[in-house]
């Protein structure tokens, strides 16, 4: 998610400037080859215009005949702010570094949230299951060999709610696409990350 916040002297100017900032950011993103359909507005927060006077009251002397105290209302000393949140979908994420560069150059924009999913997830889940079962069999055969026994058949197998994704900081692996982003106060940067699919089984074999 990308947040574009605009502050101006009036509500109208804040709205106008915010729209301009959003349009400019969208234009820069489309120049990277990102389709407009992948850049959507998730939320928009217009300035709140107060029709009623604030609860705080200041008094001045001599406001009415006779020099009595007269209350006057003062408008809160705040600048009108408009915020637009954009959702950007990248597939693949090869332009992620350029996207961060574009956002970092826009003084009104900030990346507030990121979400990443693993491509070809089902394929990797199946592979994780196969590897886990093979590893279980190999370990049993190793133990049986040490004890001069043989593995006969599989009696029971327990699936421990798997496979499941587990993020770890490593170099990118073939077939996996995931990136972890971090934001700094004035600079935006990201670090590569993979999503490791883990699978765990408890298997019981008959030995003889």
PDB file of C-alpha atoms in Angstrom:
ATOM      1  CA  UNK A   1       0.000   0.000   0.000  1.00  0.00           C
ATOM      2  CA  UNK A   2       1.174   3.491  -0.822  1.00  0.00           C
ATOM      3  CA  UNK A   3      -0.102   6.468   1.168  1.00  0.00           C
ATOM      4  CA  UNK A   4      -0.144   9.946  -0.366  1.00  0.00           C
ATOM      5  CA  UNK A   5      -0.683  12.694   2.210  1.00  0.00           C
ATOM      6  CA  UNK A   6      -1.144  16.319   1.222  1.00  0.00           C
ATOM      7  CA  UNK A   7      -1.273  19.368   3.503  1.00  0.00           C
ATOM      8  CA  UNK A   8      -2.240  22.831   2.306  1.00  0.00           C
ATOM      9  CA  UNK A   9      -3.652  26.134   3.514  1.00  0.00           C
ATOM     10  CA  UNK A  10      -7.265  25.429   2.549  1.00  0.00           C
ATOM     11  CA  UNK A  11      -9.418  22.332   2.171  1.00  0.00           C
ATOM     12  CA  UNK A  12      -9.885  22.933  -1.543  1.00  0.00           C
ATOM     13  CA  UNK A  13      -6.161  23.354  -2.156  1.00  0.00           C
ATOM     14  CA  UNK A  14      -5.365  20.224  -0.140  1.00  0.00           C
ATOM     15  CA  UNK A  15      -7.797  18.153  -2.215  1.00  0.00           C
ATOM     16  CA  UNK A  16      -6.529  19.613  -5.475  1.00  0.00           C
ATOM     17  CA  UNK A  17      -2.867  19.051  -4.576  1.00  0.00           C
ATOM     18  CA  UNK A  18      -3.549  15.515  -3.359  1.00  0.00           C
ATOM     19  CA  UNK A  19      -5.231  14.585  -6.633  1.00  0.00           C
ATOM     20  CA  UNK A  20      -2.294  16.022  -8.544  1.00  0.00           C
ATOM     21  CA  UNK A  21       0.213  14.087  -6.409  1.00  0.00           C
ATOM     22  CA  UNK A  22      -1.735  10.841  -6.891  1.00  0.00           C
ATOM     23  CA  UNK A  23      -1.990  11.335 -10.657  1.00  0.00           C
ATOM     24  CA  UNK A  24       1.731  12.108 -10.928  1.00  0.00           C
ATOM     25  CA  UNK A  25       2.645   9.003  -8.926  1.00  0.00           C
ATOM     26  CA  UNK A  26       0.383   6.806 -11.057  1.00  0.00           C
ATOM     27  CA  UNK A  27       1.980   8.250 -14.191  1.00  0.00           C
ATOM     28  CA  UNK A  28       5.490   7.454 -12.957  1.00  0.00           C
ATOM     29  CA  UNK A  29       4.450   3.900 -12.065  1.00  0.00           C
ATOM     30  CA  UNK A  30       2.878   3.282 -15.470  1.00  0.00           C
ATOM     31  CA  UNK A  31       6.139   4.423 -17.069  1.00  0.00           C
ATOM     32  CA  UNK A  32       7.706   1.346 -15.452  1.00  0.00           C
ATOM     33  CA  UNK A  33       5.346  -0.818 -17.467  1.00  0.00           C
ATOM     34  CA  UNK A  34       2.842  -1.356 -14.649  1.00  0.00           C
ATOM     35  CA  UNK A  35      -0.743  -1.485 -16.009  1.00  0.00           C
ATOM     36  CA  UNK A  36      -3.144   1.095 -14.570  1.00  0.00           C
ATOM     37  CA  UNK A  37      -5.486  -1.750 -13.638  1.00  0.00           C
ATOM     38  CA  UNK A  38      -2.930  -2.859 -11.029  1.00  0.00           C
ATOM     39  CA  UNK A  39      -2.945   0.561  -9.334  1.00  0.00           C
ATOM     40  CA  UNK A  40      -6.177   1.008  -7.393  1.00  0.00           C
ATOM     41  CA  UNK A  41      -7.436   3.438  -4.756  1.00  0.00           C
ATOM     42  CA  UNK A  42      -8.128   1.504  -1.556  1.00  0.00           C
ATOM     43  CA  UNK A  43      -9.211   4.466   0.576  1.00  0.00           C
ATOM     44  CA  UNK A  44      -9.571   8.229   0.507  1.00  0.00           C
ATOM     45  CA  UNK A  45      -9.728  10.517   3.538  1.00  0.00           C
ATOM     46  CA  UNK A  46     -10.952  14.017   2.711  1.00  0.00           C
ATOM     47  CA  UNK A  47     -10.487  16.832   5.229  1.00  0.00           C
ATOM     48  CA  UNK A  48     -13.120  17.090   7.941  1.00  0.00           C
ATOM     49  CA  UNK A  49     -14.830  20.458   7.804  1.00  0.00           C
ATOM     50  CA  UNK A  50     -16.128  21.586  11.188  1.00  0.00           C
ATOM     51  CA  UNK A  51     -19.437  23.364  10.937  1.00  0.00           C
ATOM     52  CA  UNK A  52     -19.761  23.726  14.685  1.00  0.00           C
ATOM     53  CA  UNK A  53     -17.375  25.874  16.715  1.00  0.00           C
ATOM     54  CA  UNK A  54     -14.777  24.015  18.796  1.00  0.00           C
ATOM     55  CA  UNK A  55     -15.375  23.393  22.480  1.00  0.00           C
ATOM     56  CA  UNK A  56     -12.549  25.723  23.512  1.00  0.00           C
ATOM     57  CA  UNK A  57     -13.650  29.324  24.055  1.00  0.00           C
ATOM     58  CA  UNK A  58     -11.506  32.430  24.370  1.00  0.00           C
ATOM     59  CA  UNK A  59     -12.750  35.622  26.031  1.00  0.00           C
ATOM     60  CA  UNK A  60     -11.962  39.219  25.209  1.00  0.00           C
ATOM     61  CA  UNK A  61     -12.734  42.249  27.367  1.00  0.00           C
ATOM     62  CA  UNK A  62     -14.940  45.057  26.201  1.00  0.00           C
ATOM     63  CA  UNK A  63     -16.789  43.057  23.640  1.00  0.00           C
ATOM     64  CA  UNK A  64     -20.139  44.442  24.735  1.00  0.00           C
ATOM     65  CA  UNK A  65     -21.230  47.797  26.199  1.00  0.00           C
ATOM     66  CA  UNK A  66     -20.018  48.175  29.761  1.00  0.00           C
ATOM     67  CA  UNK A  67     -16.740  46.337  29.232  1.00  0.00           C
ATOM     68  CA  UNK A  68     -18.111  42.906  30.084  1.00  0.00           C
ATOM     69  CA  UNK A  69     -16.336  39.692  29.082  1.00  0.00           C
ATOM     70  CA  UNK A  70     -17.509  38.405  25.710  1.00  0.00           C
ATOM     71  CA  UNK A  71     -16.772  34.903  24.379  1.00  0.00           C
ATOM     72  CA  UNK A  72     -15.380  34.489  20.864  1.00  0.00           C
ATOM     73  CA  UNK A  73     -14.699  31.235  19.043  1.00  0.00           C
ATOM     74  CA  UNK A  74     -11.345  30.565  17.454  1.00  0.00           C
ATOM     75  CA  UNK A  75     -10.897  28.030  14.676  1.00  0.00           C
ATOM     76  CA  UNK A  76      -8.413  25.229  15.566  1.00  0.00           C
ATOM     77  CA  UNK A  77      -4.914  26.008  14.346  1.00  0.00           C
ATOM     78  CA  UNK A  78      -4.605  22.972  12.071  1.00  0.00           C
ATOM     79  CA  UNK A  79      -3.731  22.617   8.397  1.00  0.00           C
ATOM     80  CA  UNK A  80      -6.206  20.766   6.151  1.00  0.00           C
ATOM     81  CA  UNK A  81      -4.896  17.289   5.279  1.00  0.00           C
ATOM     82  CA  UNK A  82      -6.025  14.891   2.554  1.00  0.00           C
ATOM     83  CA  UNK A  83      -4.867  11.260   2.385  1.00  0.00           C
ATOM     84  CA  UNK A  84      -5.208   8.742  -0.442  1.00  0.00           C
ATOM     85  CA  UNK A  85      -4.136   5.098  -0.128  1.00  0.00           C
ATOM     86  CA  UNK A  86      -3.199   3.194  -3.267  1.00  0.00           C
ATOM     87  CA  UNK A  87      -2.855  -0.562  -3.643  1.00  0.00           C
ATOM     88  CA  UNK A  88      -0.200  -1.660  -6.121  1.00  0.00           C
ATOM     89  CA  UNK A  89      -0.050  -5.245  -7.396  1.00  0.00           C
ATOM     90  CA  UNK A  90       3.186  -6.477  -8.967  1.00  0.00           C
ATOM     91  CA  UNK A  91       3.444  -9.790 -10.828  1.00  0.00           C
ATOM     92  CA  UNK A  92       6.275 -10.472 -11.308  1.00  0.00           C
ATOM     93  CA  UNK A  93       8.101  -8.245  -8.855  1.00  0.00           C
ATOM     94  CA  UNK A  94      11.123  -7.532 -11.048  1.00  0.00           C
ATOM     95  CA  UNK A  95      10.389  -3.771 -10.950  1.00  0.00           C
ATOM     96  CA  UNK A  96      10.159  -3.604  -7.150  1.00  0.00           C
ATOM     97  CA  UNK A  97      13.437  -1.682  -6.799  1.00  0.00           C
ATOM     98  CA  UNK A  98      12.324   0.902  -9.361  1.00  0.00           C
ATOM     99  CA  UNK A  99       8.945   1.240  -7.626  1.00  0.00           C
ATOM    100  CA  UNK A 100      10.655   2.009  -4.332  1.00  0.00           C
ATOM    101  CA  UNK A 101      12.855   4.542  -6.078  1.00  0.00           C
ATOM    102  CA  UNK A 102       9.812   6.303  -7.577  1.00  0.00           C
ATOM    103  CA  UNK A 103       8.004   6.427  -4.216  1.00  0.00           C
ATOM    104  CA  UNK A 104      11.087   7.670  -2.358  1.00  0.00           C
ATOM    105  CA  UNK A 105      11.370  10.622  -4.752  1.00  0.00           C
ATOM    106  CA  UNK A 106       7.776  11.666  -4.073  1.00  0.00           C
ATOM    107  CA  UNK A 107       7.825  13.732  -0.876  1.00  0.00           C
ATOM    108  CA  UNK A 108       4.092  13.163  -0.297  1.00  0.00           C
ATOM    109  CA  UNK A 109       4.168   9.367  -0.731  1.00  0.00           C
ATOM    110  CA  UNK A 110       5.062   6.600   1.704  1.00  0.00           C
ATOM    111  CA  UNK A 111       4.863   2.802   1.475  1.00  0.00           C
ATOM    112  CA  UNK A 112       2.843   1.794   4.526  1.00  0.00           C
ATOM    113  CA  UNK A 113       2.200  -1.919   4.094  1.00  0.00           C
ATOM    114  CA  UNK A 114       3.357  -4.840   1.974  1.00  0.00           C
ATOM    115  CA  UNK A 115       2.004  -8.324   1.374  1.00  0.00           C
ATOM    116  CA  UNK A 116       3.682 -11.073  -0.614  1.00  0.00           C
ATOM    117  CA  UNK A 117       2.484 -14.440  -1.824  1.00  0.00           C
ATOM    118  CA  UNK A 118       4.378 -17.401  -3.236  1.00  0.00           C
ATOM    119  CA  UNK A 119       3.936 -18.157  -6.902  1.00  0.00           C
ATOM    120  CA  UNK A 120       3.095 -21.762  -7.892  1.00  0.00           C
ATOM    121  CA  UNK A 121       2.326 -22.467  -4.249  1.00  0.00           C
ATOM    122  CA  UNK A 122       0.589 -25.811  -4.838  1.00  0.00           C
ATOM    123  CA  UNK A 123       3.590 -27.163  -6.728  1.00  0.00           C
ATOM    124  CA  UNK A 124       5.952 -26.276  -3.906  1.00  0.00           C
ATOM    125  CA  UNK A 125       3.589 -27.685  -1.277  1.00  0.00           C
ATOM    126  CA  UNK A 126       3.483 -31.040  -3.086  1.00  0.00           C
ATOM    127  CA  UNK A 127       7.256 -31.082  -3.355  1.00  0.00           C
ATOM    128  CA  UNK A 128       7.596 -30.291   0.367  1.00  0.00           C
ATOM    129  CA  UNK A 129       5.326 -33.233   1.243  1.00  0.00           C
ATOM    130  CA  UNK A 130       7.296 -35.623  -0.953  1.00  0.00           C
ATOM    131  CA  UNK A 131      10.611 -34.503   0.528  1.00  0.00           C
ATOM    132  CA  UNK A 132       9.307 -34.796   4.103  1.00  0.00           C
ATOM    133  CA  UNK A 133       8.040 -38.358   3.592  1.00  0.00           C
ATOM    134  CA  UNK A 134      11.250 -39.386   1.844  1.00  0.00           C
ATOM    135  CA  UNK A 135      13.324 -37.906   4.665  1.00  0.00           C
ATOM    136  CA  UNK A 136      11.254 -39.796   7.260  1.00  0.00           C
ATOM    137  CA  UNK A 137      11.820 -43.086   5.413  1.00  0.00           C
ATOM    138  CA  UNK A 138      15.566 -42.417   5.085  1.00  0.00           C
ATOM    139  CA  UNK A 139      15.897 -41.746   8.808  1.00  0.00           C
ATOM    140  CA  UNK A 140      14.042 -44.938   9.723  1.00  0.00           C
ATOM    141  CA  UNK A 141      16.215 -47.006   7.385  1.00  0.00           C
ATOM    142  CA  UNK A 142      19.339 -45.445   8.887  1.00  0.00           C
ATOM    143  CA  UNK A 143      18.222 -46.354  12.421  1.00  0.00           C
ATOM    144  CA  UNK A 144      17.247 -49.868  11.309  1.00  0.00           C
ATOM    145  CA  UNK A 145      20.654 -50.419   9.705  1.00  0.00           C
ATOM    146  CA  UNK A 146      22.476 -49.404  12.883  1.00  0.00           C
ATOM    147  CA  UNK A 147      20.400 -51.935  14.831  1.00  0.00           C
ATOM    148  CA  UNK A 148      20.747 -54.579  12.098  1.00  0.00           C
ATOM    149  CA  UNK A 149      17.060 -54.511  11.339  1.00  0.00           C
ATOM    150  CA  UNK A 150      14.979 -54.054   8.210  1.00  0.00           C
ATOM    151  CA  UNK A 151      12.091 -51.746   7.477  1.00  0.00           C
ATOM    152  CA  UNK A 152       8.926 -53.657   6.653  1.00  0.00           C
ATOM    153  CA  UNK A 153       5.976 -51.331   6.208  1.00  0.00           C
ATOM    154  CA  UNK A 154       4.514 -47.996   7.191  1.00  0.00           C
ATOM    155  CA  UNK A 155       2.069 -48.347  10.083  1.00  0.00           C
ATOM    156  CA  UNK A 156       0.915 -44.810  10.774  1.00  0.00           C
ATOM    157  CA  UNK A 157       1.634 -41.312   9.573  1.00  0.00           C
ATOM    158  CA  UNK A 158       0.605 -38.031  11.193  1.00  0.00           C
ATOM    159  CA  UNK A 159       0.369 -34.800   9.231  1.00  0.00           C
ATOM    160  CA  UNK A 160       1.196 -31.831  11.472  1.00  0.00           C
ATOM    161  CA  UNK A 161      -0.932 -29.202   9.711  1.00  0.00           C
ATOM    162  CA  UNK A 162       1.425 -28.785   6.816  1.00  0.00           C
ATOM    163  CA  UNK A 163       2.898 -27.694   4.539  1.00  0.00           C
ATOM    164  CA  UNK A 164       3.118 -24.138   5.768  1.00  0.00           C
ATOM    165  CA  UNK A 165       5.021 -21.056   4.597  1.00  0.00           C
ATOM    166  CA  UNK A 166       7.914 -19.879   6.728  1.00  0.00           C
ATOM    167  CA  UNK A 167       9.830 -16.723   5.726  1.00  0.00           C
ATOM    168  CA  UNK A 168      13.603 -16.739   6.085  1.00  0.00           C
ATOM    169  CA  UNK A 169      16.193 -14.209   4.946  1.00  0.00           C
ATOM    170  CA  UNK A 170      18.141 -15.896   2.154  1.00  0.00           C
ATOM    171  CA  UNK A 171      19.087 -15.262  -1.450  1.00  0.00           C
ATOM    172  CA  UNK A 172      16.276 -15.718  -3.946  1.00  0.00           C
ATOM    173  CA  UNK A 173      15.660 -19.364  -4.873  1.00  0.00           C
ATOM    174  CA  UNK A 174      14.651 -20.543  -8.335  1.00  0.00           C
ATOM    175  CA  UNK A 175      10.891 -20.761  -8.768  1.00  0.00           C
ATOM    176  CA  UNK A 176      10.116 -18.629  -5.717  1.00  0.00           C
ATOM    177  CA  UNK A 177       9.234 -14.958  -5.828  1.00  0.00           C
ATOM    178  CA  UNK A 178       9.062 -13.054  -2.583  1.00  0.00           C
ATOM    179  CA  UNK A 179      10.523  -9.809  -1.351  1.00  0.00           C
ATOM    180  CA  UNK A 180      10.539  -8.160   2.033  1.00  0.00           C
ATOM    181  CA  UNK A 181      10.371  -4.398   2.095  1.00  0.00           C
ATOM    182  CA  UNK A 182      11.415  -2.029   4.832  1.00  0.00           C
ATOM    183  CA  UNK A 183      10.877   1.714   5.064  1.00  0.00           C
ATOM    184  CA  UNK A 184      13.095   4.321   6.650  1.00  0.00           C
ATOM    185  CA  UNK A 185      12.207   7.840   7.713  1.00  0.00           C
ATOM    186  CA  UNK A 186      13.470   9.654   4.629  1.00  0.00           C
ATOM    187  CA  UNK A 187      14.652   6.775   2.479  1.00  0.00           C
ATOM    188  CA  UNK A 188      12.935   3.689   1.160  1.00  0.00           C
ATOM    189  CA  UNK A 189      14.799   0.429   0.657  1.00  0.00           C
ATOM    190  CA  UNK A 190      14.111  -3.271   0.500  1.00  0.00           C
ATOM    191  CA  UNK A 191      15.929  -6.533   1.154  1.00  0.00           C
ATOM    192  CA  UNK A 192      15.420  -9.764  -0.742  1.00  0.00           C
ATOM    193  CA  UNK A 193      13.813 -12.680   1.029  1.00  0.00           C
ATOM    194  CA  UNK A 194      12.497 -16.104   0.171  1.00  0.00           C
ATOM    195  CA  UNK A 195       9.495 -17.962   1.495  1.00  0.00           C
ATOM    196  CA  UNK A 196      10.445 -21.452   2.585  1.00  0.00           C
ATOM    197  CA  UNK A 197       7.742 -24.114   2.477  1.00  0.00           C
ATOM    198  CA  UNK A 198       8.161 -26.543   5.371  1.00  0.00           C
ATOM    199  CA  UNK A 199       6.437 -29.886   5.837  1.00  0.00           C
ATOM    200  CA  UNK A 200       6.485 -32.048   8.975  1.00  0.00           C
ATOM    201  CA  UNK A 201       5.344 -35.655   9.474  1.00  0.00           C
ATOM    202  CA  UNK A 202       5.485 -38.206  12.273  1.00  0.00           C
ATOM    203  CA  UNK A 203       5.805 -41.683  10.754  1.00  0.00           C
ATOM    204  CA  UNK A 204       5.755 -45.116  12.415  1.00  0.00           C
ATOM    205  CA  UNK A 205       7.326 -48.068  10.580  1.00  0.00           C
ATOM    206  CA  UNK A 206       7.404 -51.777  11.371  1.00  0.00           C
ATOM    207  CA  UNK A 207      10.919 -53.182  11.771  1.00  0.00           C
ATOM    208  CA  UNK A 208      12.028 -56.830  11.817  1.00  0.00           C
TER     209      UNK A 208
END
